[in-house]
Coordinates of C-alpha atoms in Angstrom, one line a residue:
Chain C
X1 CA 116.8 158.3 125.2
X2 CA 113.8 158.3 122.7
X3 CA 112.1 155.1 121.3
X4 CA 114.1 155.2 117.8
X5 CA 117.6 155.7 119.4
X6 CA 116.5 152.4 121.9
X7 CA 115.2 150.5 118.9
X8 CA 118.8 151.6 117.4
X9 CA 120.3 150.3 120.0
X10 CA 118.4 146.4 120.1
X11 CA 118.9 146.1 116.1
X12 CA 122.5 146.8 115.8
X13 CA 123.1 144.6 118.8
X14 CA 121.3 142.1 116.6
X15 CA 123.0 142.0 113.5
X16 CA 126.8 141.3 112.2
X17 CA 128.0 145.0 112.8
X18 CA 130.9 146.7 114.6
X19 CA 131.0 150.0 115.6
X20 CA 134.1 150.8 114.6
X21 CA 133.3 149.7 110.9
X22 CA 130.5 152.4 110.8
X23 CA 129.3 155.5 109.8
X24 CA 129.2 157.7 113.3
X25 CA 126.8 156.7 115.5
X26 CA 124.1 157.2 116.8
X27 CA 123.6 158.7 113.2
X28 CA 122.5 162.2 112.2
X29 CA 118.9 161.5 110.6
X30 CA 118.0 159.3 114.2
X31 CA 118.1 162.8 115.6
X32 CA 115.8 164.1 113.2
X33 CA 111.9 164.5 112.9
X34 CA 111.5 164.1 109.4
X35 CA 112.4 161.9 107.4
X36 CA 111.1 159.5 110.2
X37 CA 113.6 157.2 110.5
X38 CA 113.4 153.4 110.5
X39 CA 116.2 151.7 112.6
X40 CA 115.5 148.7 110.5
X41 CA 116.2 149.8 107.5
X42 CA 119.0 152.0 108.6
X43 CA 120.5 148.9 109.9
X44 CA 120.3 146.9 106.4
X45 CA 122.4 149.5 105.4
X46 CA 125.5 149.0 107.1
X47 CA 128.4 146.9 105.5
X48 CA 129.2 144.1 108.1
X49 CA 132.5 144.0 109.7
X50 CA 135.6 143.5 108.2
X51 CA 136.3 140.2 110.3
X52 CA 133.1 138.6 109.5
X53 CA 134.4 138.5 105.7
X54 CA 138.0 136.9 106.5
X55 CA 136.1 134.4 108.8
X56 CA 133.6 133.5 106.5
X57 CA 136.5 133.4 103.8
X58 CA 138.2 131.1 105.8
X59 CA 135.1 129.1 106.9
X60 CA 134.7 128.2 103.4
X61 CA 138.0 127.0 103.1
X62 CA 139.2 130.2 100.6
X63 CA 141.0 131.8 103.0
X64 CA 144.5 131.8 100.7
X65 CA 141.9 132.7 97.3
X66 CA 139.3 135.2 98.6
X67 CA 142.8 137.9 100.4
X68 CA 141.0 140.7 99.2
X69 CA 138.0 142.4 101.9
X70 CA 136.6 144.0 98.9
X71 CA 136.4 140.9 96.6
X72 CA 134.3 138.9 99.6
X73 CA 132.6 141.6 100.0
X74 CA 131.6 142.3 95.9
X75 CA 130.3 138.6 96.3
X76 CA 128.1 139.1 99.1
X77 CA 126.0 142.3 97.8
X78 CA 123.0 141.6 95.8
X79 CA 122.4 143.9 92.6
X80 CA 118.4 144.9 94.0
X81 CA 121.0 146.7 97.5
X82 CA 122.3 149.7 94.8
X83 CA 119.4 151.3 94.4
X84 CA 118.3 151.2 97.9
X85 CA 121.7 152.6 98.9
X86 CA 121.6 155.1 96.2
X87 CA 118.6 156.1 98.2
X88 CA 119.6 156.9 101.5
X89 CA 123.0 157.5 100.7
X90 CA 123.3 159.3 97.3
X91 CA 126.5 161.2 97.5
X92 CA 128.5 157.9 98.6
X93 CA 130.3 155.5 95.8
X94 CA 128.2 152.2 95.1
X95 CA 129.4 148.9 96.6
X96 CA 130.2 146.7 93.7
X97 CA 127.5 143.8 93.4
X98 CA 127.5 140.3 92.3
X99 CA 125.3 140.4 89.0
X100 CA 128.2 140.0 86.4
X101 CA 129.8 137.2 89.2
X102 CA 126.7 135.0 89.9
X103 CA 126.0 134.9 86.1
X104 CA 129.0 133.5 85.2
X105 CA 129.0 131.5 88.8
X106 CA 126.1 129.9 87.6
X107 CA 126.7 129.0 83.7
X108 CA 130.2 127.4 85.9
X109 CA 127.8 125.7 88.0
X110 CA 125.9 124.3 85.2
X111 CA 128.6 122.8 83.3
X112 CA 130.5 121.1 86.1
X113 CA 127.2 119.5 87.2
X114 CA 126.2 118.5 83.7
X115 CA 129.2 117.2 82.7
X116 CA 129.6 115.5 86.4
X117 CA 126.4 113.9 86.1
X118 CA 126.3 112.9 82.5
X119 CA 129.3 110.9 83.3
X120 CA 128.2 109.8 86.2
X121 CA 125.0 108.5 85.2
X122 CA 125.2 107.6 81.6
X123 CA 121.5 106.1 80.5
X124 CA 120.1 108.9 82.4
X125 CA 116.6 110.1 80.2
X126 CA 117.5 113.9 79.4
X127 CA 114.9 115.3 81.2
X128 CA 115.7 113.4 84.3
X129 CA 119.2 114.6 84.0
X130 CA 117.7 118.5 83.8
X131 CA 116.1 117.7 87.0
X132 CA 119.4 116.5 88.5
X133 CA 121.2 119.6 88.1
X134 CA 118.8 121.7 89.4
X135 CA 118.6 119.4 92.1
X136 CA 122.8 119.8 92.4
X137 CA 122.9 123.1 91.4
X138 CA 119.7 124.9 91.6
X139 CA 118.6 128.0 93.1
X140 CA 117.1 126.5 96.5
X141 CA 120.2 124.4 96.7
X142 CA 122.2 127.5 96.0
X143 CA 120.5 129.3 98.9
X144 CA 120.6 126.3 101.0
X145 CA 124.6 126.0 101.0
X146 CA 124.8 130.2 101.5
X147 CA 122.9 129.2 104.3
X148 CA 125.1 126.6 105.5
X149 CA 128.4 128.5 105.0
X150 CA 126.9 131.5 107.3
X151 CA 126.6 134.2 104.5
X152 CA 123.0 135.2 105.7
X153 CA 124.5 138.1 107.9
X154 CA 126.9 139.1 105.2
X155 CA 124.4 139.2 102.4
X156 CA 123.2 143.0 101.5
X157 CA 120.3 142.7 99.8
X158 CA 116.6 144.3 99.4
X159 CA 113.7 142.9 99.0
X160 CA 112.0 143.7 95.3
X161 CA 108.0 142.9 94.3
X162 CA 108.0 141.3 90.9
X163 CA 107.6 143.7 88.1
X164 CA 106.0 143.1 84.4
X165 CA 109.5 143.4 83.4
X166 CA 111.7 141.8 86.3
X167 CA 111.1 138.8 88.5
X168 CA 110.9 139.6 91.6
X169 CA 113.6 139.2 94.3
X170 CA 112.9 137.0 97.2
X171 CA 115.6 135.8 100.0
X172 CA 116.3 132.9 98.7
X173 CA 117.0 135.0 95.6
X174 CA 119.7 137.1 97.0
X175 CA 121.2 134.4 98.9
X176 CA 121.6 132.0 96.0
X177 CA 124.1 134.8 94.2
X178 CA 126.4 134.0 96.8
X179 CA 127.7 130.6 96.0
X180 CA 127.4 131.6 92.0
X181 CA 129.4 134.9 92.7
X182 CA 132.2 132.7 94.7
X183 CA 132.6 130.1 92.1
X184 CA 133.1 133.2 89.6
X185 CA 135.6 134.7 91.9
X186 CA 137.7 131.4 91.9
X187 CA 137.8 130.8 88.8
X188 CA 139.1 134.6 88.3
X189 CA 141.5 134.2 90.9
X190 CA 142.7 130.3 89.9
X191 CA 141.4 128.4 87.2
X192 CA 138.5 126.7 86.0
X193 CA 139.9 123.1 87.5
X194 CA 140.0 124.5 90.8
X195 CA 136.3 126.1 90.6
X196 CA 135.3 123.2 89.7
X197 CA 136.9 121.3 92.9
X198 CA 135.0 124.0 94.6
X199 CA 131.3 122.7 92.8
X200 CA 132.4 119.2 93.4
X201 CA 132.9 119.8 97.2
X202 CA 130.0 122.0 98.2
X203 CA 127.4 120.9 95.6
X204 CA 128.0 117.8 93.9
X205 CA 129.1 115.8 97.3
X206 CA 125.2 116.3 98.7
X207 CA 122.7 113.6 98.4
X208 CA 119.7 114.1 96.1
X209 CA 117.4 111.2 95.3
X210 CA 117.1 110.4 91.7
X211 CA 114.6 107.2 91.4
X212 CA 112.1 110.0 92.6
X213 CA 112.9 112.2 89.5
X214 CA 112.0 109.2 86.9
X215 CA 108.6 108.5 86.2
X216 CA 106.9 106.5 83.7
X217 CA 103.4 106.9 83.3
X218 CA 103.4 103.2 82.0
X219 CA 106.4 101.3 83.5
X220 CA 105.4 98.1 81.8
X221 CA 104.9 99.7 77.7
X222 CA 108.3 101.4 78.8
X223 CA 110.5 98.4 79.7
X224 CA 109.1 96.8 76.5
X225 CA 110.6 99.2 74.3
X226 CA 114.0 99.3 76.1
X227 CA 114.2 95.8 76.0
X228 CA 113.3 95.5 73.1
X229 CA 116.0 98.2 71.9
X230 CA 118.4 96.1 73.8
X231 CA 117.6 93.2 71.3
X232 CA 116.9 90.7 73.8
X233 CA 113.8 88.5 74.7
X234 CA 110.6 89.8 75.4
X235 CA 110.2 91.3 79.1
X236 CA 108.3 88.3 81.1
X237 CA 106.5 88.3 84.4
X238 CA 106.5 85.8 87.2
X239 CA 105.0 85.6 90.4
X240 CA 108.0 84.5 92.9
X241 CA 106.5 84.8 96.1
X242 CA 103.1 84.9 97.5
X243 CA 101.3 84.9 100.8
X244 CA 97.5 85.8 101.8
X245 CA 96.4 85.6 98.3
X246 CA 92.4 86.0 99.8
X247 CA 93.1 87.6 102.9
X248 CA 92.7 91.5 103.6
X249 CA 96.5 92.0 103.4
X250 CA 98.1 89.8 100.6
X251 CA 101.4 90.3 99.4
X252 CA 102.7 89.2 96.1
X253 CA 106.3 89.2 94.8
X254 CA 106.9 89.2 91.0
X255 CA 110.2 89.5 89.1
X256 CA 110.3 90.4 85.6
X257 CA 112.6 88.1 83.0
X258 CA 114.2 88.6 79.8
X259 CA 115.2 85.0 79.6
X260 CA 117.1 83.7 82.1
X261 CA 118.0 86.9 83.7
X262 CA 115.9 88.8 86.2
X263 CA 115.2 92.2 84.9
X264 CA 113.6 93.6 87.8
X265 CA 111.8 92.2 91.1
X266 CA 108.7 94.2 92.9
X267 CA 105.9 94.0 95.5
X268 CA 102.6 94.6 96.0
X269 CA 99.2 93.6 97.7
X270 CA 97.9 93.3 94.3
X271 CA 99.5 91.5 91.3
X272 CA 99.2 94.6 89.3
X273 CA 101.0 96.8 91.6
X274 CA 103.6 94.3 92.2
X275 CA 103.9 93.9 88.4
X276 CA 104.1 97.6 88.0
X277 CA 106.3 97.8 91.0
X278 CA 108.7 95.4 89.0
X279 CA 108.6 96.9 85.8
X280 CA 109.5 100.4 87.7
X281 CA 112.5 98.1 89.1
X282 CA 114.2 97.2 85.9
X283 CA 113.5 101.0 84.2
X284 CA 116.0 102.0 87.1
X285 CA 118.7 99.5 87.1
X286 CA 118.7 100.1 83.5
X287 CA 118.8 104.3 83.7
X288 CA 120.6 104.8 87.7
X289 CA 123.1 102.5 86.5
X290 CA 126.6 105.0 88.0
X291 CA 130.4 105.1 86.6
X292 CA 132.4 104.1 89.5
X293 CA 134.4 107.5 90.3
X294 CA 137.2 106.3 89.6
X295 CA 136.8 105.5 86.7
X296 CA 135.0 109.5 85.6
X297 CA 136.4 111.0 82.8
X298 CA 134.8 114.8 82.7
X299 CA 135.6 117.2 79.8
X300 CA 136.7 119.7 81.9
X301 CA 140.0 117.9 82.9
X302 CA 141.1 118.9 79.7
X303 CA 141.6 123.0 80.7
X304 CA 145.1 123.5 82.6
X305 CA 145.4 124.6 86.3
X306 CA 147.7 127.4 85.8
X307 CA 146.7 131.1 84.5
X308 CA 147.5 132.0 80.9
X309 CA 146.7 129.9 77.8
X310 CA 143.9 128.0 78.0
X311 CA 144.6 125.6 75.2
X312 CA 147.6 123.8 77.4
X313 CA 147.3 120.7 78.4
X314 CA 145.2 119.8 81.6
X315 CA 146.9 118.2 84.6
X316 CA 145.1 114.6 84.0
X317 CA 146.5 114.6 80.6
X318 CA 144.5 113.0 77.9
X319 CA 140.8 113.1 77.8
X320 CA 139.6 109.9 76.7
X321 CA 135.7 110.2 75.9
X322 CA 133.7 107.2 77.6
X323 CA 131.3 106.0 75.2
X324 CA 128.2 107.8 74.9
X325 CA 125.2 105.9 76.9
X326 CA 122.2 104.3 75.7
X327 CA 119.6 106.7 74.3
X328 CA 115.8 107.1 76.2
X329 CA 113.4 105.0 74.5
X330 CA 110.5 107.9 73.5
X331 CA 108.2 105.5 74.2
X332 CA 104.8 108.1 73.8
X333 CA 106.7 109.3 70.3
X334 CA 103.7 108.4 67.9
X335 CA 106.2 105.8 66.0
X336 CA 109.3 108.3 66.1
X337 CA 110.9 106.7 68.4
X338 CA 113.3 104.7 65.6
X339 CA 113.8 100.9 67.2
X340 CA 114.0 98.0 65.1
X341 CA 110.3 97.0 64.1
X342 CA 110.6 93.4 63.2
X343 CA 106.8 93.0 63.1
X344 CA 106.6 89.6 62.6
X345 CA 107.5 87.8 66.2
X346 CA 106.2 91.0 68.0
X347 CA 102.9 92.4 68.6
X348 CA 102.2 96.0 70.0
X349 CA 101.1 96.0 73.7
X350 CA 101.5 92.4 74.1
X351 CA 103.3 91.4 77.4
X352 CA 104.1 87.8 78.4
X353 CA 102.5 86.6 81.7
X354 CA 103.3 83.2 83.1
X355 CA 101.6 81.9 86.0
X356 CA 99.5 84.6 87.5
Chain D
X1 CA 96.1 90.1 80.7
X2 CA 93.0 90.6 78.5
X3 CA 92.2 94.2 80.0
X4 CA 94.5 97.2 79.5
X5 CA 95.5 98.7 83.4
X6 CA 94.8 102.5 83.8
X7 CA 97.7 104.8 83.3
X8 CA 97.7 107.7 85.0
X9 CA 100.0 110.6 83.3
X10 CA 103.0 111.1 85.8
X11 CA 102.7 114.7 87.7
X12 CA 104.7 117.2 86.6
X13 CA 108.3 117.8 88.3
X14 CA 109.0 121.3 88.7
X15 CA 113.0 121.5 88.8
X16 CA 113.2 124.9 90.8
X17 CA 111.5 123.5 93.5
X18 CA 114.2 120.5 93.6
X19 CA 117.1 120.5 96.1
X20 CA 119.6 118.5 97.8
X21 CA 120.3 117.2 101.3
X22 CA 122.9 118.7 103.1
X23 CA 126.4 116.4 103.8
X24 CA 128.8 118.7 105.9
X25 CA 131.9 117.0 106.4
X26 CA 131.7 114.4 103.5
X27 CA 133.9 116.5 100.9
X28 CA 134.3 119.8 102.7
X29 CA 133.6 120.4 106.4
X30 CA 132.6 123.9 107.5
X31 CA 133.4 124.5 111.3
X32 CA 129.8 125.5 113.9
X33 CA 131.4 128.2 115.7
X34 CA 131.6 132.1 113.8
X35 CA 131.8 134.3 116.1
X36 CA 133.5 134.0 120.4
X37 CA 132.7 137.0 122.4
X38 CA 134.6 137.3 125.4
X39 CA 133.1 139.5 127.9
X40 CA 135.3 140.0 131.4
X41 CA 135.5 143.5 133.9
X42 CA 138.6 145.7 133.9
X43 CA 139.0 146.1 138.1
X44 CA 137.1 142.6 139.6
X45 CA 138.9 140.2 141.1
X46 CA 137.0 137.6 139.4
X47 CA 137.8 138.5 136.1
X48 CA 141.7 138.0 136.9
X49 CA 142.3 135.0 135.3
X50 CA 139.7 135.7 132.4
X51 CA 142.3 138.9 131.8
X52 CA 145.5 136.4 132.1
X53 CA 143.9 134.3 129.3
X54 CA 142.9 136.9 126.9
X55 CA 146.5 138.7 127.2
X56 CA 148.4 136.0 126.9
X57 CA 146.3 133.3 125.0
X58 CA 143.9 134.5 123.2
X59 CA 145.9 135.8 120.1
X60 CA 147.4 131.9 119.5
X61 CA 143.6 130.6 119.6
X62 CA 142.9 133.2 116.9
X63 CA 145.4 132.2 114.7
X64 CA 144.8 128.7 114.6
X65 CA 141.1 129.1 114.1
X66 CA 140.9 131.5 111.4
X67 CA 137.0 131.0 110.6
X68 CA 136.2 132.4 114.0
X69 CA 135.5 136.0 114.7
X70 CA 136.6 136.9 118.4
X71 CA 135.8 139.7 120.2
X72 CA 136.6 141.5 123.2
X73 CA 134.4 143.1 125.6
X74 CA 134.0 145.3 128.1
X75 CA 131.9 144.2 130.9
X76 CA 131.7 146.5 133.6
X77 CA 130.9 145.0 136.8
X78 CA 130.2 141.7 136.2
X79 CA 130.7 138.4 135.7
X80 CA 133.1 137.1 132.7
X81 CA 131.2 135.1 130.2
X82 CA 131.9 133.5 127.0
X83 CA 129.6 133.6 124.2
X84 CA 129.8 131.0 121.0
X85 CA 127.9 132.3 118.0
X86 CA 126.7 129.2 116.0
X87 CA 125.7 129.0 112.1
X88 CA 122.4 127.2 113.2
X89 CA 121.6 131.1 114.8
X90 CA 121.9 129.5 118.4
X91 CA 124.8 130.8 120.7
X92 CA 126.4 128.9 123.9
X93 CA 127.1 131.2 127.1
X94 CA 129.7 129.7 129.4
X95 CA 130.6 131.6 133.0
X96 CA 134.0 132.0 134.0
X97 CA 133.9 133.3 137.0
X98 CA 135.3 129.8 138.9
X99 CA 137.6 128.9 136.3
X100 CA 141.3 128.7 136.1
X101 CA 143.5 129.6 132.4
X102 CA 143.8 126.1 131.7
X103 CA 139.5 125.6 132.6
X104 CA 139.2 129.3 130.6
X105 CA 141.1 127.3 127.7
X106 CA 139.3 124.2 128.0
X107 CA 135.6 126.1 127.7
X108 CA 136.7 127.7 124.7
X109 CA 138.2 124.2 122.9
X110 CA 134.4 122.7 124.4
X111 CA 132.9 125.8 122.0
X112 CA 135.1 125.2 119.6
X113 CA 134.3 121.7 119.0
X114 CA 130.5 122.2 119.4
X115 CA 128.2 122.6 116.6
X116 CA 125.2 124.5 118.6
X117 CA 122.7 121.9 118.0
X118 CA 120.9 121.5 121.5
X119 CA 121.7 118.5 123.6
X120 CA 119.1 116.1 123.5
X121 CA 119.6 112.2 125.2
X122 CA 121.2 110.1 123.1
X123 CA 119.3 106.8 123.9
X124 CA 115.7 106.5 123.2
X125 CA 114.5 107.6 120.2
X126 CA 117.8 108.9 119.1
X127 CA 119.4 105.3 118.9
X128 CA 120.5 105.3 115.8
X129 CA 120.1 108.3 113.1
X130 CA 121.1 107.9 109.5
X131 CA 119.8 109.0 105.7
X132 CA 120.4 105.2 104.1
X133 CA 117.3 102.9 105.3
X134 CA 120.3 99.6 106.1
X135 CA 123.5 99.0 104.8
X136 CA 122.5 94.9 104.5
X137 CA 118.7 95.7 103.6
X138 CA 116.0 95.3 105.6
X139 CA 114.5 91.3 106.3
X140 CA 112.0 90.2 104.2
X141 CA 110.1 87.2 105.2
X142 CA 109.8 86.4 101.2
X143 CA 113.4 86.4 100.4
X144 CA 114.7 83.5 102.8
X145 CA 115.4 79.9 101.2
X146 CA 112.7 78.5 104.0
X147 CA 109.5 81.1 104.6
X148 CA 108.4 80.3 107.5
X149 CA 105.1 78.8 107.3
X150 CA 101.9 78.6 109.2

């Protein structure tokens, strides 16, 4: 047996692949001198078998959806695979890819998580919620829950150096089509309510850390303006708690006040940073602050669950819009930013300090 | 405070490099095991019972585990072996030789079950593993009504 038919051998043993699924093997060109012939790439060329796509179907819980081979199948090819096939294989039909799929998989994917986490999160600065959904939805979580589901031996796909014209095409790439072009297919199949329960369970069920998202290059000018927008008493600091005020390792504990009530509450080993800390404190409780889920009313709810008509009524009935949150104070916006100047009982930059 | 404190412009985020943690089992749980190979011989003794199981068993197990591919193979003097495929790219390999239908049948509910992360000891470091810091917060010698006091 010569060294390509033993390398055949080890890399179909390898992958996902039956042989009774493929072409006749050991194939033709292995036999011959020239074109040499890679087992590697002769092995990226082979659909995997038919049972990987009803387990992985299944896997994902879409096993009653996703009947069709073909249809897991479409999903599961990358658009940069055609022309490699076309290559080797010229005179054979083209798989069907998932372009068309992921790009409407992914505007899905974008709604349902804006519209979750708009609801969800109703104070949230814009750009913060931008980060969220690419945090929810994004390509490298995309990739990540291919990964998780076990579509990296299904996934056809070739690799693609990025061009002047086209980006180029990367694993993480390819697999992130997958989720996009299954989303697609269910809302094909079904209806949009029922890709959406698909988003909410993969995607919008995982844990992504928002405080890290919001920063303020000046905490303290920020919480200012907010509570000033708020109309309620200037923002005061106060040191709480102390301990080792001299000492290499002090720590200080200061809360911030609008009147009686505690805004915020930080620490620090200087007062500054506890300050700062505290200010960063009360930005958050005022922007994280979360609908309770039951109590989320998303837009979507609105579209019905059956096929047909789209203007029926949904299955939760009436959409009642919850009042639109609090807008981001601008506060570097060069005066734009449109709160109430009263300039007589408040100074620019001017923040209360009481025993420090 | 007389002096203004340096402010340092926040660092870029850049949102395609943001993700989320994984939470299998939370919404939607998606079952370890894709793939059982059953490997036995068609003339040794010792693959009798392996035989027994896969004629008579092995269908219902199918059924009822739809996300599993199972296949059979042929093993030609040897040993019969089970092999569990995991989505973590690790696989389990259980002998049969020893084994009874209803030991055959326990192996494969013990593959099954498994999600192909090694087995480490559970005491030690491993005492207790979670994303949240402490559901009742962490102590904090500043926030009790008597600090203790040198």
């Amino acid at each position: 047996m010569g060294h390509a038919q033993k390398r055949l051998y080890s890399t179909a043993a390898k992958l996902a692949i039956a042989p009774s699924y493929i072409r006749p093997f050991p194939p033709k060109e292995s036999f011959k001198s020239s074109p040499p012939f890679d087992p590697e790439v002769w092995a990226a060329l082979q659909p995997p078998a038919k049972s990987a796509f009803f387990a992985f179907a299944h896997r994902i819980g879409l096993g009653t959806i996703l009947t069709s081979e073909k249809t897991i199948q479409q999903a599961c090819v990358h658009p940069s695979f055609l022309q490699f096939h076309q290559q080797y294989y010229p005179k054979e039909p083209l798989p069907a890819s998932n372009g068309q799929l992921a790009l409407m998989g992914n505007s899905l994917m974008g709604l349902f998580a804006s519209e979750y986490l708009h609801a969800s999160y109703p104070h949230l600065p814009l750009r913060v919620l931008k980060a969220a959904v690419s945090a929810h939805v994004g390509p490298l979580t995309c990739a990540s829950v291919a990964q998780e589901m076990g579509a990296i031996p299904l996934l056809r796909w070739r690799r693609q150096p990025g061009t002047p014209t086209r980006p180029a095409v990367m694993h993480t790439d390819a697999l992130s089509s997958i989720p996009r072009a299954i989303t697609a297919l269910i809302y094909q199949e079904r209806s949009l309510p029922a890709a959406r329960k698909f988003v909410h369970s993969f995607f919008l069920s995982r844990e992504a850390d928002l405080r890290t998202m919001i920063k303020f290059s000046n905490p303290k000018k920020a919480l200012m303006d907010t509570v000033a927008k708020f109309k309620r008493e200037k923002p005061k600091s106060r040191l709480l708690k102390e301990t080792g005020r001299f000492s290499n390792s002090p720590i200080f504990v200061v809360g911030i006040y609008s009147g009686p009530d505690q805004l915020g509450e930080g620490f620090g080993s200087s007062l500054r940073m506890a300050e700062y800390r505290a200010a960063e404190d009360a930005l958050h409780r005022v922007y994280l602050t979360r609908t309770p889920t039951h109590l989320l009313q998303l837009p979507s709810s609105t579209f019905p669950s059956e096929r047909g008509d789209v203007f029926k009524d949904g299955p939760e009935g009436e959409y009642v819009a919850s009042p639109i949150g609090e807008a981001e104070v601008r506060y570097a916006s060069s005066g734009r930013s449109h709160i109430d100047e009263d300039k007589d009982d408040r100074h620019e930059d001017e923040w209360s300090d009481e025993d420090i | 405070m007389a002096s203004r404190a340096f402010v340092a412009p926040a660092k870029p985020i850049f949102r395609a490099s943001l993700r989320s943690s994984p939470s299998n089992g939370l919404d939607a749980f998606i079952p370890q095991l894709r793939k059982m190979v059953f490997e036995y011989c068609e003339t040794w003794p010792t693959s009798a019972n392996m035989r027994t199981y896969i004629l008579n068993h092995l269908e219902d197990v199918a059924r009822q585990n739809p996300h599993c591919e199972i296949v059979v193979k042929n093993r030609p003097h040897g040993e019969p072996i089970v092999r569990g495929f995991y989505l973590n790219t690790r696989d389990k390999v259980i002998g049969l030789k020893d084994y009874e239908v209803n030991g055959i049948q326990k192996k494969v509910e013990l593959l099954l079950d498994s999600s192909g992360a090694k087995i480490r000891p559970l005491k030690g470091s491993r005492v207790v593993e979670s994303t949240t810091e402490a559901a009742r917060g962490i102590w904090s010698g500043m926030h009790v009504d008597a600090p203790f006091k040198i």
